[in-house]
Short mmCIF file of C-alpha atoms in Angstrom, two decimals:
data_model
loop_
_atom_site.label_atom_id
_atom_site.label_comp_id
_atom_site.label_asym_id
_atom_site.label_seq_id
_atom_site.Cartn_x
_atom_site.Cartn_y
_atom_site.Cartn_z
CA UNK A 676 8.66 15.93 -50.51
CA UNK A 677 7.87 12.78 -48.38
CA UNK A 678 6.43 13.89 -44.93
CA UNK A 679 6.15 11.42 -41.74
CA UNK A 680 3.08 11.74 -40.52
CA UNK A 681 2.05 10.32 -36.77
CA UNK A 682 -1.72 9.37 -37.56
CA UNK A 683 -2.77 9.70 -33.82
CA UNK A 684 -2.37 9.51 -30.61
CA UNK A 685 -4.81 8.94 -28.11
CA UNK A 686 -4.83 8.84 -24.61
CA UNK A 687 -7.76 6.49 -22.90
CA UNK A 688 -6.98 6.94 -19.42
CA UNK A 689 -7.43 3.38 -17.84
CA UNK A 690 -10.87 2.89 -17.24
CA UNK A 691 -14.39 1.09 -17.35
CA UNK A 692 -16.27 -0.04 -20.29
CA UNK A 693 -20.28 -0.19 -19.91
CA UNK A 694 -21.26 0.60 -16.50
CA UNK A 695 -24.47 3.02 -17.06
CA UNK A 696 -23.82 6.38 -15.04
CA UNK A 697 -27.08 7.23 -12.68
CA UNK A 698 -27.58 8.96 -9.85
CA UNK A 699 -27.01 7.10 -6.64
CA UNK A 700 -28.80 7.69 -3.36
CA UNK A 701 -26.41 8.55 -0.42
CA UNK A 702 -28.24 8.69 2.63
CA UNK A 703 -27.26 8.89 6.33
CA UNK A 704 -27.66 5.92 8.64
CA UNK A 705 -30.04 6.91 11.65
CA UNK A 706 -27.08 6.70 14.09
CA UNK A 707 -24.60 8.58 11.96
CA UNK A 708 -27.79 11.62 11.67
CA UNK A 709 -27.95 11.44 15.46
CA UNK A 710 -24.13 11.81 15.57
CA UNK A 711 -23.75 14.61 13.19
CA UNK A 712 -26.29 16.76 14.58
CA UNK A 713 -24.85 20.01 15.20
CA UNK A 714 -22.37 19.81 12.11
CA UNK A 715 -22.29 21.31 8.67
CA UNK A 716 -21.57 18.43 6.14
CA UNK A 717 -20.84 18.87 2.38
CA UNK A 718 -19.91 16.18 -0.13
CA UNK A 719 -17.37 16.47 -3.12
CA UNK A 720 -15.47 14.66 -5.53
CA UNK A 721 -12.00 14.19 -4.00
CA UNK A 722 -9.86 14.17 -7.02
CA UNK A 723 -11.30 16.87 -9.41
CA UNK A 724 -12.72 20.21 -9.00
CA UNK A 725 -16.23 19.59 -8.19
CA UNK A 726 -19.21 21.42 -6.81
CA UNK A 727 -19.18 20.80 -2.83
CA UNK A 728 -22.92 19.58 -2.19
CA UNK A 729 -25.00 20.72 0.68
CA UNK A 730 -25.41 17.06 3.18
CA UNK A 731 -27.62 18.74 5.83
CA UNK A 732 -30.91 16.56 4.77
CA UNK A 733 -30.90 12.77 5.75
CA UNK A 734 -30.08 11.72 2.09
CA UNK A 735 -28.99 13.55 -1.29
CA UNK A 736 -29.20 12.02 -4.91
CA UNK A 737 -25.58 12.05 -6.04
CA UNK A 738 -24.78 12.32 -9.89
CA UNK A 739 -21.78 10.27 -10.42
CA UNK A 740 -21.05 12.22 -13.71
CA UNK A 741 -19.12 8.64 -14.83
CA UNK A 742 -19.61 5.17 -15.57
CA UNK A 743 -16.78 4.18 -13.01
CA UNK A 744 -18.68 1.42 -10.55
CA UNK A 745 -16.83 3.46 -7.63
CA UNK A 746 -15.08 6.46 -6.99
CA UNK A 747 -13.67 8.58 -4.35
CA UNK A 748 -15.19 11.12 -2.39
CA UNK A 749 -14.60 13.68 0.59
CA UNK A 750 -16.74 14.24 3.49
CA UNK A 751 -16.12 17.84 4.51
CA UNK A 752 -17.27 18.22 8.22
CA UNK A 753 -17.20 21.66 10.14
CA UNK A 754 -18.50 22.45 13.90
CA UNK A 755 -18.24 25.67 15.30
CA UNK A 756 -14.04 26.90 14.13
CA UNK A 757 -12.95 23.47 13.85
CA UNK A 758 -12.84 21.29 10.20
CA UNK A 759 -12.42 17.69 9.37
CA UNK A 760 -12.41 15.82 6.26
CA UNK A 761 -13.29 12.00 5.79
CA UNK A 762 -12.13 10.21 2.33
CA UNK A 763 -15.10 7.92 1.29
CA UNK A 764 -15.59 5.54 -1.51
CA UNK A 765 -18.93 5.58 -2.88
CA UNK A 766 -20.17 3.09 -5.24
CA UNK A 767 -22.27 3.50 -8.73
CA UNK A 768 -25.86 2.43 -8.66
CA UNK A 769 -26.21 1.16 -5.20
CA UNK A 770 -27.25 3.08 -2.19
CA UNK A 771 -24.85 4.34 -0.27
CA UNK A 772 -25.21 4.57 3.72
CA UNK A 773 -23.41 7.05 5.44
CA UNK A 774 -22.14 5.52 8.91
CA UNK A 775 -19.00 4.19 10.78
CA UNK A 776 -18.07 1.56 8.23
CA UNK A 777 -18.30 3.93 5.30
CA UNK A 778 -16.17 6.40 7.46
CA UNK A 779 -13.62 3.71 8.21
CA UNK A 780 -13.33 2.06 4.80
CA UNK A 781 -12.80 5.42 2.87
CA UNK A 782 -10.23 6.34 6.02
CA UNK A 783 -8.08 2.76 5.30
CA UNK A 784 -8.66 2.23 1.19
CA UNK A 785 -9.27 4.30 -1.91
CA UNK A 786 -10.76 3.26 -4.98
CA UNK A 787 -7.28 2.55 -6.42
CA UNK A 788 -6.49 -0.12 -3.73
CA UNK A 789 -9.94 -1.91 -5.21
CA UNK A 790 -9.47 -1.08 -9.24
CA UNK A 791 -9.21 -4.78 -9.99
CA UNK A 792 -12.49 -5.72 -8.79
CA UNK A 793 -15.65 -5.41 -10.28
CA UNK A 794 -18.25 -3.08 -9.14
CA UNK A 795 -20.19 -5.57 -7.16
CA UNK A 796 -17.30 -7.33 -5.51
CA UNK A 797 -15.58 -4.13 -4.67
CA UNK A 798 -18.88 -3.41 -2.73
CA UNK A 799 -19.13 -6.93 -1.31
CA UNK A 800 -15.71 -6.27 0.00
CA UNK A 801 -16.89 -3.01 1.56
CA UNK A 802 -19.96 -4.84 3.20
CA UNK A 803 -17.21 -7.49 4.81
CA UNK A 804 -15.17 -4.58 6.43
CA UNK A 805 -15.67 -5.59 9.57
CA UNK A 806 -15.08 -9.27 9.30
CA UNK A 807 -11.85 -8.21 7.72
CA UNK A 808 -10.58 -6.13 10.08
CA UNK A 809 -11.81 -7.66 13.50
CA UNK A 810 -10.29 -6.23 16.59
CA UNK A 811 -9.00 -3.31 14.65
CA UNK A 812 -12.29 -2.31 13.70
CA UNK A 813 -12.92 -2.48 17.33
CA UNK A 814 -10.28 0.56 18.22
CA UNK A 815 -12.03 3.01 15.75
CA UNK A 816 -15.40 1.73 16.51
CA UNK A 817 -15.09 2.83 20.56
CA UNK A 818 -14.09 6.43 19.54
CA UNK A 819 -16.86 6.62 17.08
CA UNK A 820 -19.54 5.39 19.86
CA UNK A 821 -17.91 8.05 22.31
CA UNK A 822 -18.92 10.56 19.67
CA UNK A 823 -18.15 11.66 16.07
CA UNK A 824 -15.84 14.34 16.92
CA UNK A 825 -13.80 11.65 19.04
CA UNK A 826 -13.54 9.59 16.10
CA UNK A 827 -12.57 12.42 13.82
CA UNK A 828 -9.82 13.72 16.25
CA UNK A 829 -8.76 9.83 16.81
CA UNK A 830 -7.63 9.48 13.30
CA UNK A 831 -6.87 13.15 12.11
CA UNK A 832 -3.33 13.01 11.21
CA UNK A 833 -2.50 16.13 9.27
CA UNK A 834 -0.15 17.33 11.98
CA UNK A 835 1.11 14.33 13.45
CA UNK A 836 2.37 11.91 11.05
CA UNK A 837 3.01 9.22 14.01
CA UNK A 838 -0.90 8.97 14.18
CA UNK A 839 -1.25 7.82 10.95
CA UNK A 840 1.94 5.28 11.43
CA UNK A 841 0.47 3.56 14.55
CA UNK A 842 -3.65 3.78 14.24
CA UNK A 843 -4.09 3.99 10.48
CA UNK A 844 -1.33 1.98 8.30
CA UNK A 845 -1.36 -1.17 10.04
CA UNK A 846 -4.94 -1.77 9.39
CA UNK A 847 -4.87 -0.28 5.90
CA UNK A 848 -1.94 -2.40 4.47
CA UNK A 849 -4.17 -5.23 6.44
CA UNK A 850 -7.11 -4.30 4.05
CA UNK A 851 -5.38 -3.87 1.18
CA UNK A 852 -3.70 -7.09 1.45
CA UNK A 853 -6.89 -8.88 1.41
CA UNK A 854 -8.29 -6.79 -1.51
CA UNK A 855 -5.41 -8.46 -3.55
CA UNK A 856 -6.77 -12.06 -2.85
CA UNK A 857 -10.42 -11.51 -3.77
CA UNK A 858 -10.64 -13.98 -6.69
CA UNK A 859 -11.74 -12.21 -9.97
CA UNK A 860 -12.25 -14.12 -13.46
CA UNK A 861 -9.29 -13.55 -15.91
CA UNK A 862 -9.86 -10.92 -18.21
CA UNK A 863 -9.61 -11.17 -22.00
CA UNK A 864 -6.21 -12.14 -23.60
CA UNK A 865 -4.66 -9.15 -25.10
CA UNK A 866 -4.21 -10.62 -28.41
CA UNK A 867 -7.49 -11.39 -28.32
CA UNK A 868 -8.46 -7.68 -27.75
CA UNK A 869 -6.10 -6.05 -29.94
CA UNK A 870 -7.92 -8.57 -32.77
CA UNK A 871 -10.95 -7.06 -31.85
CA UNK A 872 -10.16 -3.20 -31.63
CA UNK A 873 -8.65 -3.84 -35.40
CA UNK A 874 -11.87 -5.93 -36.50
CA UNK A 875 -13.79 -3.11 -34.74
CA UNK A 876 -11.78 -0.34 -36.72
CA UNK A 877 -12.14 -2.31 -40.14
CA UNK A 878 -16.41 -2.50 -39.45
CA UNK A 879 -16.24 0.89 -38.00
CA UNK A 880 -17.92 -0.23 -34.83
CA UNK A 881 -18.10 2.87 -33.11
CA UNK A 882 -19.98 1.76 -30.28
CA UNK A 883 -17.44 -1.15 -29.42
CA UNK A 884 -14.78 1.31 -29.50
CA UNK A 885 -16.21 4.18 -27.66
CA UNK A 886 -16.81 1.82 -24.77
CA UNK A 887 -13.05 1.35 -24.36
CA UNK A 888 -13.24 5.39 -23.37
CA UNK A 889 -12.49 6.68 -19.94
CA UNK A 890 -15.98 6.98 -18.69
CA UNK A 891 -15.53 10.21 -16.57
CA UNK A 892 -13.94 11.75 -19.74
CA UNK A 893 -14.43 15.43 -20.30
CA UNK A 894 -15.60 16.61 -23.45
CA UNK A 895 -12.55 17.62 -24.67
CA UNK A 896 -11.34 13.80 -24.39
CA UNK A 897 -14.33 12.53 -26.05
CA UNK A 898 -13.81 14.64 -28.89
CA UNK A 899 -9.87 13.95 -29.38
CA UNK A 900 -10.75 10.39 -29.19
CA UNK A 901 -13.86 10.27 -31.68
CA UNK A 902 -11.58 12.41 -34.14
CA UNK A 903 -9.05 9.61 -33.89
CA UNK A 904 -11.22 6.73 -34.53
CA UNK A 905 -12.77 8.55 -37.67
CA UNK A 906 -9.02 8.77 -38.76
CA UNK A 907 -8.30 5.32 -38.24
CA UNK A 908 -11.52 4.30 -40.41
CA UNK A 909 -10.34 6.05 -43.72
CA UNK A 910 -6.82 5.05 -42.95
CA UNK A 911 -7.34 1.49 -42.53
CA UNK A 912 -9.67 1.69 -45.32
CA UNK A 913 -7.03 3.03 -47.86
CA UNK A 914 -4.54 0.01 -46.76
CA UNK A 915 -7.15 -2.29 -47.52
CA UNK A 916 -8.74 -3.11 -43.70
CA UNK A 917 -5.69 -5.36 -42.72
CA UNK A 918 -6.52 -7.70 -39.90
CA UNK A 919 -3.65 -9.70 -39.64
CA UNK A 920 -0.95 -9.00 -37.34
CA UNK A 921 2.20 -10.26 -35.46
CA UNK A 922 3.48 -9.23 -31.63
CA UNK A 923 6.49 -7.43 -31.96
CA UNK A 924 7.14 -6.61 -28.41
CA UNK A 925 5.41 -6.96 -24.89
CA UNK A 926 5.96 -5.90 -21.48
CA UNK A 927 4.47 -5.58 -18.29
CA UNK A 928 4.76 -1.70 -16.75
CA UNK A 929 5.85 -1.13 -13.24
CA UNK A 930 3.06 0.88 -11.32
CA UNK A 931 3.19 1.72 -7.48
CA UNK A 932 -0.67 2.26 -7.34
CA UNK A 933 -3.88 1.65 -9.64
CA UNK A 934 -4.62 -1.03 -12.11
CA UNK A 935 -1.77 -3.31 -13.61
CA UNK A 936 -0.36 -2.02 -17.22
CA UNK A 937 0.75 -3.52 -19.94
CA UNK A 938 2.38 -2.51 -23.36
CA UNK A 939 2.35 -3.95 -26.49
CA UNK A 940 3.77 -3.51 -30.07
CA UNK A 941 2.40 -5.37 -32.83
CA UNK A 942 2.83 -4.76 -36.53
CA UNK A 943 0.00 -4.94 -39.53
CA UNK A 944 0.54 -7.62 -41.78
CA UNK A 945 -1.03 -8.30 -45.33
CA UNK A 946 -1.71 -4.47 -45.99
CA UNK A 947 -1.67 -2.35 -49.08
CA UNK A 948 0.34 0.50 -47.48
CA UNK A 949 4.11 0.62 -49.09
CA UNK A 950 5.80 0.81 -45.60
CA UNK A 951 5.88 -1.12 -42.29
CA UNK A 952 3.22 -0.10 -39.90
CA UNK A 953 3.52 -0.55 -36.59
CA UNK A 954 0.84 0.25 -33.76
CA UNK A 955 1.14 0.50 -29.80
CA UNK A 956 -1.37 -0.24 -27.22
CA UNK A 957 -1.03 0.12 -23.08
CA UNK A 958 -3.29 -1.73 -21.70
CA UNK A 959 -4.97 -1.65 -18.11
CA UNK A 960 -6.64 -4.25 -16.00
CA UNK A 961 -9.13 -2.74 -13.87
CA UNK A 962 -12.85 -2.97 -12.54
CA UNK A 963 -12.85 -6.40 -13.77
CA UNK A 964 -12.15 -6.06 -17.31
CA UNK A 965 -9.08 -5.34 -19.63
CA UNK A 966 -9.21 -1.99 -21.14
CA UNK A 967 -6.85 -0.10 -24.02
CA UNK A 968 -5.36 2.66 -22.15
CA UNK A 969 -3.12 4.23 -24.86
CA UNK A 970 -3.01 3.52 -28.19
CA UNK A 971 -0.79 4.46 -31.59
CA UNK A 972 -0.33 4.00 -35.05
CA UNK A 973 3.02 5.25 -36.56
CA UNK A 974 5.02 4.73 -40.05
CA UNK A 975 2.63 6.54 -42.26
CA UNK A 976 3.99 7.99 -44.95
CA UNK A 977 2.28 11.00 -47.37
CA UNK A 978 3.79 12.24 -50.60
#
């Protein structure tokens, strides 16, 4: 009896390739250290369950835990029975200074708004915050100069959405629009990346293929991805290590946030299998590069 088998479906959640993961220094500016006296401060990752790190000293070494060049964090702030939280965008392999600019940048933008930028370009965009916002910058800074608590209350919108609409949304939209205009070097063509991927399968170049994987992947995701590559190595060897292919279908995928995503279907050619073999690729453009997000291989039959 013939059994149609889906060889492998590997999810690679759109990521960065070759940034190294190191501990990054996070330190308070002298001004913020003085402004935050009497407050209890903690740092944690925004989108993942992670340990809340006390931030009472003037600096802390933060283990990024991934190869992404920038990530979203939350600065938890408490004074007496009052609590606030301030979003931050922190940069891998940079000395992150927590000051007014860091608080305002994290308020108006998150890492998804600058995913198309390299780590350095994203950091440079952050450094240009005051020039980009001009008068909008001043209205927030005036509150901060009164006191940290005055600023935190000024931007708190959890109970009053009109605060967000009137105070935060306009400068946020302005900054996000400016981020889209930052010029980046065009990434590798989709067809070229597919060719490189197939060549790497045929040569069993694990280093290249693993460099496509999410930098903050769990150990389980890494194990699944590694096993999937091993299956592809064996299967491609059985069908003669084909390298030729033709594009069957391609389309851009609609996204409301995050990286630009593209879908491709190819047919492998000149192989020794008995049936048509197609592969699917989902691409994501981020961190100034193009990455393979998800790939499948289908149409394989065993007797």
